[in-house]
Amino acid sequence: MARNKDLNKQMRDERREQILSNALRLFAVNGLAATKISDIATISGFSQGLIYHYFRSKEDIFTELIREAFGKLNHAARELEKLPVPPREKIKIALEELLKSFEKSENFALSHLLIAQATVSDAIPKEAKKIIAAENMVPYEIITRIIIEGQKDGSIKQFDSNDLALVFWTSVKGLAMHRAAHGKKYKTPDKNILMSMFFT
Amino acid sequence: MARNKDLNKQMRDERREQILSNALRLFAVNGLAATKISDIATISGFSQGLIYHYFRSKEDIFTELIREAFGKLNHAARELEKLPVPPREKIKIALEELLKSFEKSENFALSHLLIAQATVSDAIPKEAKKIIAAENMVPYEIITRIIIEGQKDGSIKQFDSNDLALVFWTSVKGLAMHRAAHGKKYKTPDKNILMSMFFT
DNA sequence: GTCTATATCCAGATAGAC
DNA sequence: GTCTATCTGGATATAGAC
């Protein structure tokens, strides 16, 4: 009996993941308001009403996606900061990994795009706004700290560290947007271009 | 009589401009679907129904804004290319002017944001999609040509010219997004950071 | 030109059969 | 668990008074 329960729960979780993944693309590309529950249901292969067996509302799905997106991004940023390598290497690795992830995984780029759009928008659920307010500055702060370290040891250029961190993340977001907009036609740019803002 | 007609037309045009400017902020920030005609009417200071004396539909306003945004952007890009200065200077001027415009004019940043969001979205009017398809690549192509020129005379770094042009525009778009999201709290980053991707 | 009232449509969410 | 049918609310667009 416990077996069946576990199996059921697992199938339910898989279904939820499937819905979330489909919803991510639609929300990131078209936004919350322009995405219909019936769109999500259709590309997930079942009826409109069934969505409500897995989620309480459209806003719930959106909020869950925002939560996941920040969870992953900020976890990665914290792990990056802890790496036992010099600061210059951390920036290099971050840029490389971000570019590689954009190339490999459309969902990764979509997740960044979702965050970007949700951050500017007023028309999102209250709960999502709270998550953004709490989590949005974390990657920025971490990159700033790493940059300051790298400037102390002279391995990172002496621009204003806040400016550098700002340009780091805005450039990455811009790239995510482009990747999401152009899909398969997207070609990852040479990582050395972005790196030349930080290193001589 | 002709006097009165001209005056009426002028007032009408001013009113249209006012509506467009208010709509720009709402569309850029919240998107087409999440923006209600009544929102636009309210911040413009009149009733919901009156919008329809100036525009045929919500989609019409959106399309007009897209048309204007590309009109200005692509005009500026073409003027840039014609400037009687070396290619290296053109890139420098472009970056300077873009950063300065973001700082001075919120509408300028919003206009870039509108283009960025409309480019990724499927949920926009057909007519707007056509404009995007026709105009979207123009700035990219112009910057690519300028970069190639600058690489010939050795004044611009020898990265792949398409990659450089891509990073140029995605970085600018990322900055526009950030400017639009953070409004008055936005501080323009040191232009030399972005320039160091292009110049030694 | 401007407003109020309303027709119409559409999408989110629910109920209930299977 | 899944579907179909339906309730309900809200937004676009129109009509008509002033």
Coordinates of C-alpha atoms (C1' of nucleotides) in Angstrom, one line a residue:
Chain A
M1 CA 0.0 0.0 0.0
A2 CA 2.8 2.4 0.8
R3 CA 4.3 1.3 -2.5
N4 CA 1.3 2.5 -4.4
K5 CA 1.2 5.7 -2.5
D6 CA 4.8 6.5 -3.4
L7 CA 4.2 5.6 -7.0
N8 CA 1.2 7.8 -7.2
K9 CA 3.0 10.7 -5.6
Q10 CA 5.9 10.2 -8.0
M11 CA 3.6 10.2 -11.0
R12 CA 1.8 13.3 -9.6
D13 CA 5.1 15.1 -9.2
E14 CA 6.2 14.2 -12.7
R15 CA 3.0 15.6 -14.1
R16 CA 3.5 18.7 -12.1
E17 CA 7.0 19.1 -13.5
Q18 CA 5.7 18.6 -17.0
I19 CA 3.1 21.4 -16.5
L20 CA 5.6 23.7 -14.9
S21 CA 8.1 23.2 -17.8
N22 CA 5.4 23.9 -20.4
A23 CA 4.1 26.9 -18.5
L24 CA 7.7 28.3 -18.1
R25 CA 8.0 28.7 -21.9
L26 CA 4.6 30.3 -22.2
F27 CA 5.0 32.7 -19.3
A28 CA 8.6 33.7 -20.2
V29 CA 7.7 34.3 -23.8
N30 CA 4.2 35.8 -23.5
G31 CA 3.8 36.9 -19.9
L32 CA 1.4 35.9 -17.2
A33 CA -1.7 37.7 -18.6
A34 CA -1.3 36.6 -22.2
T35 CA -0.9 32.9 -21.2
K36 CA -4.1 31.0 -20.9
I37 CA -4.6 28.0 -18.7
S38 CA -6.0 26.3 -21.8
D39 CA -2.7 27.0 -23.6
I40 CA -0.8 25.2 -20.9
A41 CA -3.3 22.4 -20.8
T42 CA -3.2 22.0 -24.6
I43 CA 0.5 21.7 -25.0
S44 CA 0.6 19.4 -21.9
G45 CA -1.9 17.2 -23.7
F46 CA -4.9 17.3 -21.6
S47 CA -8.1 19.2 -20.8
Q48 CA -8.3 22.7 -19.4
G49 CA -10.0 21.6 -16.2
L50 CA -7.4 19.0 -15.3
I51 CA -4.8 21.7 -14.5
Y52 CA -6.7 22.4 -11.4
H53 CA -6.0 19.0 -10.0
Y54 CA -2.4 19.9 -9.9
F55 CA -2.4 23.6 -9.2
R56 CA -4.8 25.9 -7.4
S57 CA -4.6 28.7 -9.9
K58 CA -2.7 30.2 -12.8
E59 CA -1.0 32.5 -10.4
D60 CA 0.1 29.6 -8.4
I61 CA 1.9 28.1 -11.3
F62 CA 3.6 31.4 -12.0
T63 CA 4.7 31.9 -8.4
E64 CA 6.0 28.4 -8.2
L65 CA 8.1 29.0 -11.3
I66 CA 9.5 32.2 -9.9
R67 CA 10.3 30.4 -6.7
E68 CA 12.2 27.6 -8.5
A69 CA 14.0 30.1 -10.8
F70 CA 15.4 32.1 -7.9
G71 CA 16.1 28.9 -5.9
K72 CA 18.4 27.6 -8.6
L73 CA 20.0 30.8 -9.6
N74 CA 20.8 31.9 -6.1
H75 CA 22.0 28.5 -5.1
A76 CA 24.4 28.5 -8.0
A77 CA 25.6 31.9 -7.1
R78 CA 26.3 30.9 -3.5
E79 CA 28.1 27.7 -4.6
L80 CA 30.2 29.9 -7.0
E81 CA 31.2 32.1 -4.2
K82 CA 32.3 29.2 -2.1
L83 CA 34.5 27.6 -4.8
P84 CA 38.2 27.2 -3.7
V85 CA 39.6 29.2 -6.6
P86 CA 40.7 32.8 -6.9
P87 CA 38.1 35.5 -7.7
R88 CA 39.2 36.0 -11.2
E89 CA 38.5 32.3 -11.9
K90 CA 35.1 32.6 -10.3
I91 CA 34.0 35.3 -12.7
K92 CA 35.5 33.3 -15.6
I93 CA 33.7 30.1 -14.5
A94 CA 30.4 32.0 -14.0
L95 CA 30.5 33.5 -17.5
E96 CA 31.5 30.2 -19.1
E97 CA 28.8 28.2 -17.2
L98 CA 26.1 30.8 -18.0
L99 CA 26.9 30.8 -21.7
K100 CA 27.1 27.0 -21.8
S101 CA 23.8 26.7 -20.0
F102 CA 22.1 29.1 -22.4
E103 CA 23.3 27.0 -25.3
K104 CA 22.4 23.6 -23.9
S105 CA 19.1 24.3 -22.1
E106 CA 16.3 26.5 -23.5
N107 CA 14.7 26.2 -20.1
F108 CA 17.7 27.8 -18.4
A109 CA 17.4 30.9 -20.7
L110 CA 13.6 30.9 -20.3
S111 CA 14.1 30.9 -16.5
H112 CA 16.3 34.0 -16.7
L113 CA 13.8 35.6 -19.0
L114 CA 11.0 34.9 -16.7
I115 CA 12.9 36.5 -13.8
A116 CA 13.7 39.5 -16.0
Q117 CA 10.1 40.1 -17.1
A118 CA 8.6 39.5 -13.7
T119 CA 11.1 41.9 -12.1
V120 CA 9.9 44.8 -14.3
S121 CA 6.2 43.9 -14.2
D122 CA 3.6 45.2 -11.7
A123 CA 1.1 42.7 -13.0
I124 CA 2.2 39.6 -11.1
P125 CA 0.9 37.8 -8.0
K126 CA 1.7 39.3 -4.6
E127 CA 3.6 36.2 -3.5
A128 CA 5.8 36.3 -6.6
K129 CA 6.6 40.0 -5.9
K130 CA 7.6 39.1 -2.4
I131 CA 10.0 36.4 -3.6
I132 CA 11.5 38.8 -6.1
A133 CA 12.0 41.5 -3.5
A134 CA 13.7 39.0 -1.2
E135 CA 15.9 37.3 -3.7
N136 CA 16.5 39.6 -6.6
M137 CA 19.7 41.3 -5.2
V138 CA 21.5 38.2 -4.2
P139 CA 23.3 37.4 -7.4
Y140 CA 24.2 41.0 -7.8
E141 CA 25.6 41.2 -4.3
I142 CA 27.6 38.0 -4.7
I143 CA 29.2 39.1 -8.0
T144 CA 30.0 42.4 -6.4
R145 CA 31.8 40.8 -3.5
I146 CA 33.8 38.5 -5.9
I147 CA 34.7 41.5 -8.0
I148 CA 36.0 43.5 -5.0
E149 CA 38.1 40.5 -4.0
G150 CA 39.5 40.3 -7.5
Q151 CA 40.3 44.0 -7.6
K152 CA 42.2 43.7 -4.3
D153 CA 44.5 41.1 -5.8
G154 CA 44.7 43.1 -9.0
S155 CA 43.3 40.4 -11.3
I156 CA 40.1 42.3 -12.2
K157 CA 40.0 45.7 -13.8
Q158 CA 39.6 48.7 -11.5
F159 CA 36.2 49.9 -12.7
D160 CA 33.5 50.7 -10.0
S161 CA 32.6 47.3 -8.6
N162 CA 28.9 48.0 -8.6
D163 CA 29.0 49.1 -12.2
L164 CA 30.9 45.9 -13.2
A165 CA 28.4 43.7 -11.3
L166 CA 25.5 45.6 -12.9
V167 CA 26.9 45.2 -16.4
F168 CA 27.7 41.6 -15.7
W169 CA 24.0 40.7 -14.9
T170 CA 22.4 43.0 -17.4
S171 CA 24.5 41.6 -20.2
V172 CA 23.7 38.1 -19.2
K173 CA 20.0 38.9 -19.0
G174 CA 20.2 40.5 -22.5
L175 CA 21.7 37.4 -23.8
A176 CA 19.1 35.2 -22.2
M177 CA 16.4 37.3 -23.8
H178 CA 18.1 36.9 -27.2
R179 CA 18.5 33.2 -26.8
A180 CA 14.8 32.8 -25.8
A181 CA 13.7 35.0 -28.8
H182 CA 15.8 33.2 -31.4
G183 CA 15.8 29.6 -30.2
K184 CA 17.7 27.3 -32.5
K185 CA 19.1 30.1 -34.6
Y186 CA 21.0 31.3 -31.6
K187 CA 24.7 31.0 -31.7
T188 CA 26.6 31.5 -28.5
P189 CA 29.0 34.5 -28.7
D190 CA 32.7 34.2 -27.9
K191 CA 32.9 34.3 -24.1
N192 CA 36.1 36.3 -24.3
I193 CA 34.1 39.3 -25.4
L194 CA 32.3 39.5 -22.1
M195 CA 35.4 38.6 -20.2
S196 CA 37.3 41.5 -21.7
M197 CA 35.2 43.8 -19.5
F198 CA 36.7 42.2 -16.4
F199 CA 40.2 41.1 -17.4
T200 CA 43.1 42.7 -19.2
Chain B
M1 CA -12.0 78.2 -40.6
A2 CA -8.8 76.6 -41.8
R3 CA -7.3 78.1 -38.6
N4 CA -9.7 76.2 -36.4
K5 CA -9.2 73.0 -38.3
D6 CA -5.4 73.2 -37.8
L7 CA -5.8 74.0 -34.2
N8 CA -8.2 71.1 -33.7
K9 CA -5.9 68.8 -35.5
Q10 CA -3.0 70.0 -33.4
M11 CA -4.9 69.4 -30.1
R12 CA -6.0 66.0 -31.3
D13 CA -2.4 65.1 -32.1
E14 CA -1.2 66.3 -28.7
R15 CA -3.8 64.2 -27.1
R16 CA -2.7 61.2 -29.1
E17 CA 0.9 61.7 -28.1
Q18 CA -0.1 61.9 -24.5
I19 CA -2.0 58.6 -24.7
L20 CA 0.9 57.0 -26.5
S21 CA 3.4 58.1 -24.0
N22 CA 1.3 56.8 -21.1
A23 CA 0.6 53.5 -22.9
L24 CA 4.3 53.1 -23.6
R25 CA 5.1 52.8 -19.9
L26 CA 2.3 50.4 -19.3
F27 CA 2.9 48.2 -22.3
A28 CA 6.7 48.1 -21.8
V29 CA 6.4 47.2 -18.1
N30 CA 3.3 45.0 -18.0
G31 CA 2.9 43.8 -21.6
L32 CA 0.0 44.1 -24.0
A33 CA -2.4 41.6 -22.4
A34 CA -1.9 42.9 -18.8
T35 CA -2.5 46.5 -19.7
K36 CA -6.2 47.5 -19.7
I37 CA -7.6 50.3 -21.8
S38 CA -9.0 51.6 -18.6
D39 CA -5.5 51.8 -17.1
I40 CA -4.4 54.0 -20.0
A41 CA -7.5 56.1 -19.7
T42 CA -7.1 56.6 -16.0
I43 CA -3.5 57.8 -16.0
S44 CA -4.3 59.9 -19.0
G45 CA -7.0 61.6 -16.9
F46 CA -10.2 60.7 -18.7
S47 CA -12.8 58.0 -19.2
Q48 CA -12.3 54.6 -20.6
G49 CA -14.6 55.1 -23.6
L50 CA -12.8 58.2 -24.7
I51 CA -9.7 56.3 -25.8
Y52 CA -11.8 55.1 -28.7
H53 CA -12.1 58.6 -30.1
Y54 CA -8.3 58.6 -30.6
F55 CA -7.5 55.0 -31.4
R56 CA -9.5 52.2 -33.0
S57 CA -8.3 49.5 -30.5
K58 CA -5.8 48.6 -27.9
E59 CA -3.9 46.7 -30.5
D60 CA -3.7 49.8 -32.6
I61 CA -2.0 51.8 -29.9
F62 CA 0.5 49.0 -29.3
T63 CA 1.2 48.7 -33.0
E64 CA 1.7 52.5 -33.3
L65 CA 4.2 52.4 -30.5
I66 CA 6.2 49.6 -32.1
R67 CA 6.2 51.5 -35.3
E68 CA 7.5 54.7 -33.6
A69 CA 10.1 52.8 -31.6
F70 CA 11.6 51.1 -34.6
G71 CA 11.3 54.3 -36.6
K72 CA 13.4 56.3 -34.2
L73 CA 15.9 53.5 -33.4
N74 CA 16.6 52.6 -37.0
H75 CA 16.8 56.2 -38.1
A76 CA 19.4 56.9 -35.4
A77 CA 21.3 53.8 -36.5
R78 CA 21.4 55.0 -40.1
E79 CA 22.5 58.4 -39.1
L80 CA 25.2 57.0 -37.0
E81 CA 26.5 55.0 -39.9
K82 CA 26.7 58.1 -42.1
L83 CA 28.7 60.2 -39.6
P84 CA 32.0 61.4 -41.1
V85 CA 34.1 59.9 -38.3
P86 CA 36.2 56.7 -38.2
P87 CA 34.3 53.4 -37.2
R88 CA 35.9 53.3 -33.8
E89 CA 34.4 56.7 -33.0
K90 CA 31.0 55.6 -34.2
I91 CA 30.9 52.7 -31.7
K92 CA 32.0 55.0 -29.0
I93 CA 29.4 57.6 -29.9
A94 CA 26.7 55.0 -30.1
L95 CA 27.5 53.7 -26.7
E96 CA 27.8 57.1 -25.1
E97 CA 24.5 58.3 -26.7
L98 CA 22.6 55.2 -25.7
L99 CA 23.8 55.4 -22.1
K100 CA 23.1 59.1 -21.9
S101 CA 19.6 58.7 -23.4
F102 CA 18.8 55.9 -20.9
E103 CA 19.7 58.2 -18.1
K104 CA 17.9 61.3 -19.4
S105 CA 14.7 59.8 -20.8
E106 CA 12.7 57.0 -19.2
N107 CA 10.7 56.8 -22.4
F108 CA 13.8 56.0 -24.3
A109 CA 14.6 53.0 -22.1
L110 CA 10.9 52.0 -22.2
S111 CA 10.9 52.1 -25.9
H112 CA 13.8 49.6 -26.0
L113 CA 12.1 47.5 -23.5
L114 CA 8.9 47.4 -25.5
I115 CA 10.9 46.3 -28.6
A116 CA 12.7 43.6 -26.6
Q117 CA 9.5 42.2 -25.1
A118 CA 7.5 42.4 -28.3
T119 CA 10.3 40.6 -30.2
V120 CA 10.1 37.5 -27.9
S121 CA 6.3 37.5 -27.6
D122 CA 3.9 35.6 -29.9
A123 CA 0.9 37.3 -28.3
I124 CA 1.1 40.6 -30.2
P125 CA -0.9 42.0 -33.1
K126 CA -0.1 40.7 -36.6
E127 CA 0.8 44.2 -37.9
A128 CA 3.3 44.6 -35.1
K129 CA 4.8 41.3 -35.9
K130 CA 5.3 42.4 -39.5
I131 CA 7.1 45.6 -38.4
I132 CA 9.4 43.6 -36.1
A133 CA 10.2 41.1 -38.9
A134 CA 11.0 43.9 -41.3
E135 CA 13.0 46.2 -38.9
N136 CA 14.5 44.1 -36.2
M137 CA 17.7 43.2 -37.8
V138 CA 18.6 46.7 -39.1
P139 CA 20.5 48.0 -36.0
Y140 CA 22.3 44.7 -35.7
E141 CA 23.4 44.8 -39.4
I142 CA 24.5 48.4 -39.2
I143 CA 26.7 47.8 -36.1
T144 CA 28.1 44.7 -37.7
R145 CA 29.2 46.7 -40.7
I146 CA 30.8 49.4 -38.6
I147 CA 32.6 46.8 -36.6
I148 CA 34.0 45.2 -39.7
E149 CA 35.3 48.5 -40.9
G150 CA 36.9 49.2 -37.5
Q151 CA 38.6 45.8 -37.6
K152 CA 40.0 46.5 -41.0
D153 CA 41.7 49.6 -39.8
G154 CA 42.7 47.8 -36.6
S155 CA 40.9 50.1 -34.2
I156 CA 38.4 47.4 -33.0
K157 CA 39.3 44.1 -31.4
Q158 CA 39.4 41.1 -33.7
F159 CA 36.5 39.1 -32.2
D160 CA 33.9 37.6 -34.6
S161 CA 32.1 40.7 -35.8
N162 CA 28.6 39.1 -35.5
D163 CA 29.4 38.1 -32.0
L164 CA 30.5 41.6 -31.2
A165 CA 27.4 43.1 -32.7
L166 CA 25.2 40.6 -30.8
V167 CA 26.8 41.4 -27.5
F168 CA 26.6 45.1 -28.3
W169 CA 22.8 45.0 -28.6
T170 CA 22.0 42.4 -26.0
S171 CA 24.0 44.3 -23.5
V172 CA 22.2 47.5 -24.4
K173 CA 18.9 45.8 -24.1
G174 CA 19.8 44.3 -20.8
L175 CA 20.6 47.8 -19.5
A176 CA 17.4 49.2 -20.9
M177 CA 15.5 46.5 -19.0
H178 CA 17.3 47.4 -15.8
R179 CA 16.8 51.1 -16.2
A180 CA 13.1 50.5 -16.8
A181 CA 12.8 48.2 -13.8
H182 CA 14.6 50.5 -11.3
G183 CA 13.6 53.9 -12.5
K184 CA 15.1 56.7 -10.4
K185 CA 17.4 54.3 -8.4
Y186 CA 19.2 53.5 -11.7
K187 CA 22.7 54.8 -11.9
T188 CA 24.4 54.8 -15.3
P189 CA 27.4 52.5 -15.3
D190 CA 30.8 53.6 -16.5
K191 CA 30.7 53.6 -20.3
N192 CA 34.3 52.4 -20.4
I193 CA 33.2 49.0 -19.2
L194 CA 31.2 48.3 -22.3
M195 CA 33.8 50.0 -24.5
S196 CA 36.5 47.6 -23.3
M197 CA 34.7 44.8 -25.2
F198 CA 35.5 46.7 -28.4
F199 CA 38.7 48.6 -27.8
T200 CA 42.0 47.9 -26.3
Chain C
dG1 C1' -15.5 65.9 -27.2
dT2 C1' -16.7 63.6 -23.2
dC3 C1' -19.2 60.7 -20.2
dT4 C1' -22.2 56.7 -18.6
dA5 C1' -24.3 52.6 -19.6
dT6 C1' -24.3 48.3 -21.8
dA7 C1' -23.7 44.5 -25.2
dT8 C1' -20.5 41.0 -26.0
dC9 C1' -17.0 38.0 -25.5
dC10 C1' -13.6 35.4 -23.3
dA11 C1' -10.9 33.2 -19.8
dG12 C1' -10.5 31.4 -14.9
dA13 C1' -12.3 28.5 -11.9
dT14 C1' -15.9 25.0 -10.3
dA15 C1' -19.2 21.1 -10.4
dG16 C1' -20.3 16.8 -11.4
dA17 C1' -20.5 12.7 -14.5
dC18 C1' -17.6 8.8 -15.7
Chain D
dG1 C1' -7.8 11.0 -12.7
dT2 C1' -9.9 12.9 -16.5
dC3 C1' -13.4 15.1 -19.1
dT4 C1' -17.4 18.2 -20.3
dA5 C1' -20.5 21.7 -19.0
dT6 C1' -21.2 25.7 -16.7
dC7 C1' -20.9 29.7 -13.6
dT8 C1' -18.9 34.1 -13.0
dG9 C1' -16.2 38.1 -13.4
dG10 C1' -13.9 41.3 -16.0
dA11 C1' -12.3 43.7 -20.1
dT12 C1' -13.0 45.4 -25.0
dA13 C1' -15.6 47.9 -27.7
dT14 C1' -20.0 50.3 -28.9
dA15 C1' -24.2 53.2 -28.3
dG16 C1' -26.3 57.1 -27.1
dA17 C1' -27.0 61.1 -23.9
dC18 C1' -25.2 65.7 -23.0

